[in-house]
Amino acid sequence: MNTTFSCVGCGKCCNDHHVPLTLAEARMWAADGGQVIVLVEGFFGNGLGLPVQQREHAERRSVVVRSGTSQAYVAITFAAYNVGPCRNLDEDNLCRIYERRPLVCRIYPAKINPHITLNTANKDCPPESWEQGPDLIFGGELVDRELAALIQRSRQADRDDIQTKDAICRLLGIRTTALKGDGFTAYLPDMSAFARVINQVSTQPLAASESDWLFHVSGDDIAGQIQATGAQVATDAPVNYAFISLRAA
Ligand code: SF4
Ligand code: SF4
């Protein structure tokens, strides 16, 4: 199917969207005085938590960790914490840091995950933005080569950054993940500690990850499946994170 698109500048994508950031962008966000949210999800090599067709993309942007007697994959997203309008959005719906805005802001509404097809109904862009402009997708392929290159850069950054993000999380005491598909664990680190740690890992060699991860899950049924792999489930009430459940109520 072909899709046309032209941004109408409504600014909706700059409201209530936690914008995923590369490590360099997260450092910039912190230096600018912004808040970063850390979102964590994990899965297992036996297929628990991961649709088989998404495995390659998900594995490449994940770190292999220990949980109990099991090995798991953990994906860590650093994102701009945007509740309401982004701190960089001005009164005219223009971006104050347009020239250095994050990669994901340049890519939206295109998809970064190769296993997810663009569904215009799930995007914030109003109907008129899809009814005008040049082809965004033609014959199932992205038309704009520059946009395709930005998506490749974003995927590569995810792969390049994951070990360092794991080290940053360890230094910040972030060691509880959700199961992919069941939810996310979400952390709002103190930003002066975040900035200190992100600078620390850029100047010191990374130590191998040695601390165990726990899984926070939505219910006993999922907990049983995780424990059957040998992995550990969090039993204490969360102290430094929130669990965002994706389970239907
Ligand atoms: S950085 Fe700019 S483009 Fe990105 S969400 Fe904020 S205002 Fe929008
Ligand atoms: S929501 Fe879509 S149309 Fe509106 S500013 Fe963002 S990219 Fe443009």
PDB file of C-alpha atoms in Angstrom, residues 19-247:
ATOM      1  CA  VAL A  19      10.844  10.741  22.777  1.00  0.00           C
ATOM      2  CA  PRO A  20      13.466   7.961  22.662  1.00  0.00           C
ATOM      3  CA  LEU A  21      16.981   9.400  22.770  1.00  0.00           C
ATOM      4  CA  THR A  22      20.375   8.119  21.755  1.00  0.00           C
ATOM      5  CA  LEU A  23      22.999   8.201  24.481  1.00  0.00           C
ATOM      6  CA  ALA A  24      24.496  11.408  23.056  1.00  0.00           C
ATOM      7  CA  GLU A  25      21.032  12.966  22.915  1.00  0.00           C
ATOM      8  CA  ALA A  26      20.288  11.890  26.506  1.00  0.00           C
ATOM      9  CA  ARG A  27      23.510  13.591  27.585  1.00  0.00           C
ATOM     10  CA  MET A  28      22.400  16.731  25.725  1.00  0.00           C
ATOM     11  CA  TRP A  29      18.909  16.536  27.233  1.00  0.00           C
ATOM     12  CA  ALA A  30      20.413  16.333  30.723  1.00  0.00           C
ATOM     13  CA  ALA A  31      22.830  19.208  30.032  1.00  0.00           C
ATOM     14  CA  ASP A  32      19.871  21.334  28.874  1.00  0.00           C
ATOM     15  CA  GLY A  33      18.071  20.703  32.174  1.00  0.00           C
ATOM     16  CA  GLY A  34      15.513  18.214  30.832  1.00  0.00           C
ATOM     17  CA  GLN A  35      14.182  15.075  32.553  1.00  0.00           C
ATOM     18  CA  VAL A  36      14.920  11.618  31.126  1.00  0.00           C
ATOM     19  CA  ILE A  37      12.680   8.610  31.701  1.00  0.00           C
ATOM     20  CA  VAL A  38      14.262   5.145  31.595  1.00  0.00           C
ATOM     21  CA  LEU A  39      11.996   2.394  30.229  1.00  0.00           C
ATOM     22  CA  VAL A  40      13.039  -1.236  30.573  1.00  0.00           C
ATOM     23  CA  GLU A  41      11.664  -4.486  29.135  1.00  0.00           C
ATOM     24  CA  GLY A  42      13.191  -7.946  28.864  1.00  0.00           C
ATOM     25  CA  PHE A  43      12.607 -11.294  27.221  1.00  0.00           C
ATOM     26  CA  PHE A  44      14.011 -14.802  27.093  1.00  0.00           C
ATOM     27  CA  GLY A  45      15.743 -16.907  24.470  1.00  0.00           C
ATOM     28  CA  ASN A  46      12.983 -19.545  24.752  1.00  0.00           C
ATOM     29  CA  GLY A  47      10.460 -17.100  23.275  1.00  0.00           C
ATOM     30  CA  LEU A  48       8.917 -15.903  26.536  1.00  0.00           C
ATOM     31  CA  GLY A  49       8.107 -12.208  26.052  1.00  0.00           C
ATOM     32  CA  LEU A  50       9.166 -12.024  22.428  1.00  0.00           C
ATOM     33  CA  PRO A  51       7.228 -12.654  19.252  1.00  0.00           C
ATOM     34  CA  VAL A  52       9.494 -14.847  17.123  1.00  0.00           C
ATOM     35  CA  GLN A  53       9.364 -12.546  14.087  1.00  0.00           C
ATOM     36  CA  GLN A  54      10.720  -9.596  16.117  1.00  0.00           C
ATOM     37  CA  ARG A  55      13.603 -11.499  17.596  1.00  0.00           C
ATOM     38  CA  GLU A  56      16.515 -10.273  15.485  1.00  0.00           C
ATOM     39  CA  HIS A  57      15.762  -6.550  15.882  1.00  0.00           C
ATOM     40  CA  ALA A  58      15.018  -6.912  19.597  1.00  0.00           C
ATOM     41  CA  GLU A  59      18.120  -8.993  20.356  1.00  0.00           C
ATOM     42  CA  ARG A  60      20.460  -6.607  18.611  1.00  0.00           C
ATOM     43  CA  ARG A  61      19.295  -3.665  20.732  1.00  0.00           C
ATOM     44  CA  SER A  62      19.384  -5.645  24.001  1.00  0.00           C
ATOM     45  CA  VAL A  63      22.005  -6.636  26.532  1.00  0.00           C
ATOM     46  CA  VAL A  64      22.348 -10.222  27.740  1.00  0.00           C
ATOM     47  CA  VAL A  65      21.927 -10.277  31.514  1.00  0.00           C
ATOM     48  CA  ARG A  66      21.707 -12.735  34.363  1.00  0.00           C
ATOM     49  CA  SER A  67      18.525 -13.271  36.328  1.00  0.00           C
ATOM     50  CA  GLY A  68      18.630 -16.059  38.900  1.00  0.00           C
ATOM     51  CA  THR A  69      19.983 -19.124  37.090  1.00  0.00           C
ATOM     52  CA  SER A  70      18.710 -17.871  33.754  1.00  0.00           C
ATOM     53  CA  GLN A  71      19.946 -15.617  30.998  1.00  0.00           C
ATOM     54  CA  ALA A  72      17.676 -12.928  29.617  1.00  0.00           C
ATOM     55  CA  TYR A  73      17.761 -10.045  27.158  1.00  0.00           C
ATOM     56  CA  VAL A  74      17.054  -6.545  28.432  1.00  0.00           C
ATOM     57  CA  ALA A  75      16.273  -3.530  26.228  1.00  0.00           C
ATOM     58  CA  ILE A  76      16.778  -0.106  27.825  1.00  0.00           C
ATOM     59  CA  THR A  77      15.270   3.072  26.398  1.00  0.00           C
ATOM     60  CA  PHE A  78      16.316   6.529  27.523  1.00  0.00           C
ATOM     61  CA  ALA A  79      13.577   8.963  26.504  1.00  0.00           C
ATOM     62  CA  ALA A  80      12.757  12.626  26.924  1.00  0.00           C
ATOM     63  CA  TYR A  81      10.071  12.748  29.648  1.00  0.00           C
ATOM     64  CA  ASN A  82       7.346  14.700  27.905  1.00  0.00           C
ATOM     65  CA  VAL A  83       4.170  14.995  29.935  1.00  0.00           C
ATOM     66  CA  GLY A  84       2.185  17.700  28.169  1.00  0.00           C
ATOM     67  CA  PRO A  85       4.163  19.819  25.717  1.00  0.00           C
ATOM     68  CA  CYS A  86       7.852  19.119  25.203  1.00  0.00           C
ATOM     69  CA  ARG A  87      10.038  21.667  26.976  1.00  0.00           C
ATOM     70  CA  ASN A  88      11.362  22.737  23.572  1.00  0.00           C
ATOM     71  CA  LEU A  89       7.990  23.443  21.964  1.00  0.00           C
ATOM     72  CA  ASP A  90       7.253  27.164  21.630  1.00  0.00           C
ATOM     73  CA  GLU A  91       3.900  28.992  21.530  1.00  0.00           C
ATOM     74  CA  ASP A  92       3.767  28.686  17.733  1.00  0.00           C
ATOM     75  CA  ASN A  93       4.263  24.893  17.839  1.00  0.00           C
ATOM     76  CA  LEU A  94       7.827  25.298  16.614  1.00  0.00           C
ATOM     77  CA  CYS A  95      10.807  23.429  18.014  1.00  0.00           C
ATOM     78  CA  ARG A  96      13.292  25.684  19.812  1.00  0.00           C
ATOM     79  CA  ILE A  97      16.132  23.213  19.142  1.00  0.00           C
ATOM     80  CA  TYR A  98      15.104  22.354  15.594  1.00  0.00           C
ATOM     81  CA  GLU A  99      18.661  22.168  14.225  1.00  0.00           C
ATOM     82  CA  ARG A 100      19.740  19.718  16.934  1.00  0.00           C
ATOM     83  CA  ARG A 101      16.436  17.986  17.666  1.00  0.00           C
ATOM     84  CA  PRO A 102      16.623  14.238  18.440  1.00  0.00           C
ATOM     85  CA  LEU A 103      16.734  11.653  15.658  1.00  0.00           C
ATOM     86  CA  VAL A 104      13.307  10.279  16.541  1.00  0.00           C
ATOM     87  CA  CYS A 105      11.784  13.759  16.126  1.00  0.00           C
ATOM     88  CA  ARG A 106      13.216  13.791  12.597  1.00  0.00           C
ATOM     89  CA  ILE A 107      11.881  10.320  11.828  1.00  0.00           C
ATOM     90  CA  TYR A 108       8.287  10.635  13.123  1.00  0.00           C
ATOM     91  CA  PRO A 109       5.766   9.453  11.903  1.00  0.00           C
ATOM     92  CA  ALA A 110       7.857   6.753  10.166  1.00  0.00           C
ATOM     93  CA  LYS A 111       8.575   3.559  12.130  1.00  0.00           C
ATOM     94  CA  ILE A 112      11.989   2.532  13.448  1.00  0.00           C
ATOM     95  CA  ASN A 113      11.140  -1.083  14.263  1.00  0.00           C
ATOM     96  CA  PRO A 114      11.315  -3.008  10.948  1.00  0.00           C
ATOM     97  CA  HIS A 115       8.703  -5.468  12.227  1.00  0.00           C
ATOM     98  CA  ILE A 116       6.023  -2.837  12.770  1.00  0.00           C
ATOM     99  CA  THR A 117       4.094  -1.521   9.778  1.00  0.00           C
ATOM    100  CA  LEU A 118       3.107   2.143   9.766  1.00  0.00           C
ATOM    101  CA  ASN A 119      -0.562   2.445  10.705  1.00  0.00           C
ATOM    102  CA  THR A 120      -1.719   6.013  10.078  1.00  0.00           C
ATOM    103  CA  ALA A 121      -4.670   5.519  12.457  1.00  0.00           C
ATOM    104  CA  ASN A 122      -2.239   5.007  15.360  1.00  0.00           C
ATOM    105  CA  LYS A 123      -0.339   8.208  14.700  1.00  0.00           C
ATOM    106  CA  ASP A 124      -1.073  11.691  16.056  1.00  0.00           C
ATOM    107  CA  CYS A 125      -0.916  13.291  12.633  1.00  0.00           C
ATOM    108  CA  PRO A 126      -4.368  14.572  11.550  1.00  0.00           C
ATOM    109  CA  PRO A 127      -6.149  13.094   8.497  1.00  0.00           C
ATOM    110  CA  GLU A 128      -5.229  16.006   6.220  1.00  0.00           C
ATOM    111  CA  SER A 129      -1.524  15.312   6.713  1.00  0.00           C
ATOM    112  CA  TRP A 130      -2.027  11.883   5.084  1.00  0.00           C
ATOM    113  CA  GLU A 131      -4.080  13.284   2.219  1.00  0.00           C
ATOM    114  CA  GLN A 132      -1.406  15.523   0.731  1.00  0.00           C
ATOM    115  CA  GLY A 133       2.278  15.765   0.003  1.00  0.00           C
ATOM    116  CA  PRO A 134       4.720  13.383  -1.644  1.00  0.00           C
ATOM    117  CA  ASP A 135       4.782   9.617  -1.250  1.00  0.00           C
ATOM    118  CA  LEU A 136       6.149   8.559   2.114  1.00  0.00           C
ATOM    119  CA  ILE A 137       5.804   4.857   1.306  1.00  0.00           C
ATOM    120  CA  PHE A 138       5.499   3.464  -2.210  1.00  0.00           C
ATOM    121  CA  GLY A 139       5.279  -0.242  -2.945  1.00  0.00           C
ATOM    122  CA  GLY A 140       5.912  -0.956   0.732  1.00  0.00           C
ATOM    123  CA  GLU A 141       9.239   0.951   0.678  1.00  0.00           C
ATOM    124  CA  LEU A 142      10.180   4.292   2.205  1.00  0.00           C
ATOM    125  CA  VAL A 143      10.667   6.751  -0.644  1.00  0.00           C
ATOM    126  CA  ASP A 144      12.880   9.319   1.105  1.00  0.00           C
ATOM    127  CA  ARG A 145      16.450   7.965   1.200  1.00  0.00           C
ATOM    128  CA  GLU A 146      17.501  10.553   3.797  1.00  0.00           C
ATOM    129  CA  LEU A 147      14.710   9.416   6.091  1.00  0.00           C
ATOM    130  CA  ALA A 148      15.734   5.789   5.560  1.00  0.00           C
ATOM    131  CA  ALA A 149      19.311   6.739   6.504  1.00  0.00           C
ATOM    132  CA  LEU A 150      18.085   8.429   9.714  1.00  0.00           C
ATOM    133  CA  ILE A 151      16.201   5.257  10.647  1.00  0.00           C
ATOM    134  CA  GLN A 152      19.357   3.205  10.088  1.00  0.00           C
ATOM    135  CA  ARG A 153      21.302   5.656  12.278  1.00  0.00           C
ATOM    136  CA  SER A 154      18.718   5.308  15.033  1.00  0.00           C
ATOM    137  CA  ARG A 155      18.842   1.488  14.901  1.00  0.00           C
ATOM    138  CA  GLN A 156      22.645   1.548  14.923  1.00  0.00           C
ATOM    139  CA  ALA A 157      22.728   3.905  17.917  1.00  0.00           C
ATOM    140  CA  ASP A 158      20.435   1.510  19.794  1.00  0.00           C
ATOM    141  CA  ARG A 159      22.968  -1.282  19.184  1.00  0.00           C
ATOM    142  CA  ASP A 160      26.047   0.836  19.905  1.00  0.00           C
ATOM    143  CA  ASP A 161      24.638   2.330  23.132  1.00  0.00           C
ATOM    144  CA  ILE A 162      23.135  -0.680  24.878  1.00  0.00           C
ATOM    145  CA  GLN A 163      26.207  -1.816  26.877  1.00  0.00           C
ATOM    146  CA  THR A 164      26.794   1.730  28.111  1.00  0.00           C
ATOM    147  CA  LYS A 165      23.129   2.164  29.004  1.00  0.00           C
ATOM    148  CA  ASP A 166      23.326  -1.043  31.028  1.00  0.00           C
ATOM    149  CA  ALA A 167      26.364   0.318  32.892  1.00  0.00           C
ATOM    150  CA  ILE A 168      24.546   3.616  33.559  1.00  0.00           C
ATOM    151  CA  CYS A 169      21.535   1.717  34.876  1.00  0.00           C
ATOM    152  CA  ARG A 170      23.732  -0.358  37.167  1.00  0.00           C
ATOM    153  CA  LEU A 171      25.323   2.786  38.604  1.00  0.00           C
ATOM    154  CA  LEU A 172      21.854   4.314  39.116  1.00  0.00           C
ATOM    155  CA  GLY A 173      20.508   1.194  40.846  1.00  0.00           C
ATOM    156  CA  ILE A 174      18.194   0.277  37.962  1.00  0.00           C
ATOM    157  CA  ARG A 175      17.974  -3.495  38.034  1.00  0.00           C
ATOM    158  CA  THR A 176      14.292  -4.432  37.694  1.00  0.00           C
ATOM    159  CA  THR A 177      12.796  -5.016  34.267  1.00  0.00           C
ATOM    160  CA  ALA A 178       9.340  -5.881  33.007  1.00  0.00           C
ATOM    161  CA  LEU A 179       8.628  -8.737  30.590  1.00  0.00           C
ATOM    162  CA  LYS A 180       8.270  -7.522  27.014  1.00  0.00           C
ATOM    163  CA  GLY A 181       4.592  -7.409  26.094  1.00  0.00           C
ATOM    164  CA  ASP A 182       3.544  -7.493  29.767  1.00  0.00           C
ATOM    165  CA  GLY A 183       4.692  -3.951  30.528  1.00  0.00           C
ATOM    166  CA  PHE A 184       7.613  -1.664  31.199  1.00  0.00           C
ATOM    167  CA  THR A 185       9.420  -0.629  34.311  1.00  0.00           C
ATOM    168  CA  ALA A 186       9.809   3.165  34.269  1.00  0.00           C
ATOM    169  CA  TYR A 187      12.380   5.148  36.231  1.00  0.00           C
ATOM    170  CA  LEU A 188      12.725   8.917  36.625  1.00  0.00           C
ATOM    171  CA  PRO A 189      16.322   9.268  37.780  1.00  0.00           C
ATOM    172  CA  ASP A 190      17.565  12.310  39.627  1.00  0.00           C
ATOM    173  CA  MET A 191      19.024  14.261  36.737  1.00  0.00           C
ATOM    174  CA  SER A 192      22.152  15.491  38.482  1.00  0.00           C
ATOM    175  CA  ALA A 193      23.015  11.846  39.276  1.00  0.00           C
ATOM    176  CA  PHE A 194      22.133  10.868  35.703  1.00  0.00           C
ATOM    177  CA  ALA A 195      24.406  13.569  34.253  1.00  0.00           C
ATOM    178  CA  ARG A 196      27.231  12.579  36.598  1.00  0.00           C
ATOM    179  CA  VAL A 197      26.957   8.887  35.730  1.00  0.00           C
ATOM    180  CA  ILE A 198      26.634   9.442  31.984  1.00  0.00           C
ATOM    181  CA  ASN A 199      29.862  11.476  32.098  1.00  0.00           C
ATOM    182  CA  GLN A 200      31.523   8.878  34.317  1.00  0.00           C
ATOM    183  CA  VAL A 201      30.923   6.039  31.850  1.00  0.00           C
ATOM    184  CA  SER A 202      32.262   8.105  28.972  1.00  0.00           C
ATOM    185  CA  THR A 203      35.621   8.600  30.732  1.00  0.00           C
ATOM    186  CA  GLN A 204      36.086   5.237  32.485  1.00  0.00           C
ATOM    187  CA  PRO A 205      36.272   1.753  30.961  1.00  0.00           C
ATOM    188  CA  LEU A 206      33.044  -0.208  31.403  1.00  0.00           C
ATOM    189  CA  ALA A 207      33.098  -3.056  33.879  1.00  0.00           C
ATOM    190  CA  ALA A 208      31.290  -6.225  32.832  1.00  0.00           C
ATOM    191  CA  SER A 209      27.718  -6.394  34.049  1.00  0.00           C
ATOM    192  CA  GLU A 210      27.737  -8.557  37.132  1.00  0.00           C
ATOM    193  CA  SER A 211      24.548  -7.734  39.025  1.00  0.00           C
ATOM    194  CA  ASP A 212      21.363  -9.740  38.642  1.00  0.00           C
ATOM    195  CA  TRP A 213      18.156  -8.392  37.156  1.00  0.00           C
ATOM    196  CA  LEU A 214      14.692  -9.012  38.608  1.00  0.00           C
ATOM    197  CA  PHE A 215      11.429  -9.180  36.639  1.00  0.00           C
ATOM    198  CA  HIS A 216       8.393  -7.173  37.757  1.00  0.00           C
ATOM    199  CA  VAL A 217       5.282  -8.773  36.265  1.00  0.00           C
ATOM    200  CA  SER A 218       1.545  -8.115  36.117  1.00  0.00           C
ATOM    201  CA  GLY A 219       0.342 -11.313  37.781  1.00  0.00           C
ATOM    202  CA  ASP A 220       1.040 -14.751  39.232  1.00  0.00           C
ATOM    203  CA  ASP A 221       0.581 -16.524  35.895  1.00  0.00           C
ATOM    204  CA  ILE A 222       3.427 -14.549  34.276  1.00  0.00           C
ATOM    205  CA  ALA A 223       5.500 -14.872  37.450  1.00  0.00           C
ATOM    206  CA  GLY A 224       5.163 -18.664  37.223  1.00  0.00           C
ATOM    207  CA  GLN A 225       6.366 -18.684  33.605  1.00  0.00           C
ATOM    208  CA  ILE A 226       9.375 -16.547  34.484  1.00  0.00           C
ATOM    209  CA  GLN A 227      10.295 -18.603  37.524  1.00  0.00           C
ATOM    210  CA  ALA A 228      10.068 -21.759  35.379  1.00  0.00           C
ATOM    211  CA  THR A 229      13.007 -20.416  33.337  1.00  0.00           C
ATOM    212  CA  GLY A 230      15.048 -20.003  36.548  1.00  0.00           C
ATOM    213  CA  ALA A 231      14.798 -16.202  36.493  1.00  0.00           C
ATOM    214  CA  GLN A 232      13.944 -14.085  39.532  1.00  0.00           C
ATOM    215  CA  VAL A 233      10.717 -12.161  40.067  1.00  0.00           C
ATOM    216  CA  ALA A 234      10.554  -8.969  42.135  1.00  0.00           C
ATOM    217  CA  THR A 235       8.543  -9.537  45.290  1.00  0.00           C
ATOM    218  CA  ASP A 236       9.075  -6.234  47.122  1.00  0.00           C
ATOM    219  CA  ALA A 237       6.990  -3.132  46.396  1.00  0.00           C
ATOM    220  CA  PRO A 238       8.772  -0.865  43.887  1.00  0.00           C
ATOM    221  CA  VAL A 239      10.877   1.842  45.513  1.00  0.00           C
ATOM    222  CA  ASN A 240      12.515   3.645  42.608  1.00  0.00           C
ATOM    223  CA  TYR A 241      10.303   2.761  39.653  1.00  0.00           C
ATOM    224  CA  ALA A 242       6.738   2.401  38.415  1.00  0.00           C
ATOM    225  CA  PHE A 243       5.370  -0.615  36.581  1.00  0.00           C
ATOM    226  CA  ILE A 244       3.434   0.291  33.444  1.00  0.00           C
ATOM    227  CA  SER A 245       1.204  -2.664  32.653  1.00  0.00           C
ATOM    228  CA  LEU A 246       0.316  -3.460  29.045  1.00  0.00           C
ATOM    229  CA  ARG A 247      -2.118  -6.126  30.135  1.00  0.00           C
TER     230      ARG A 247
END
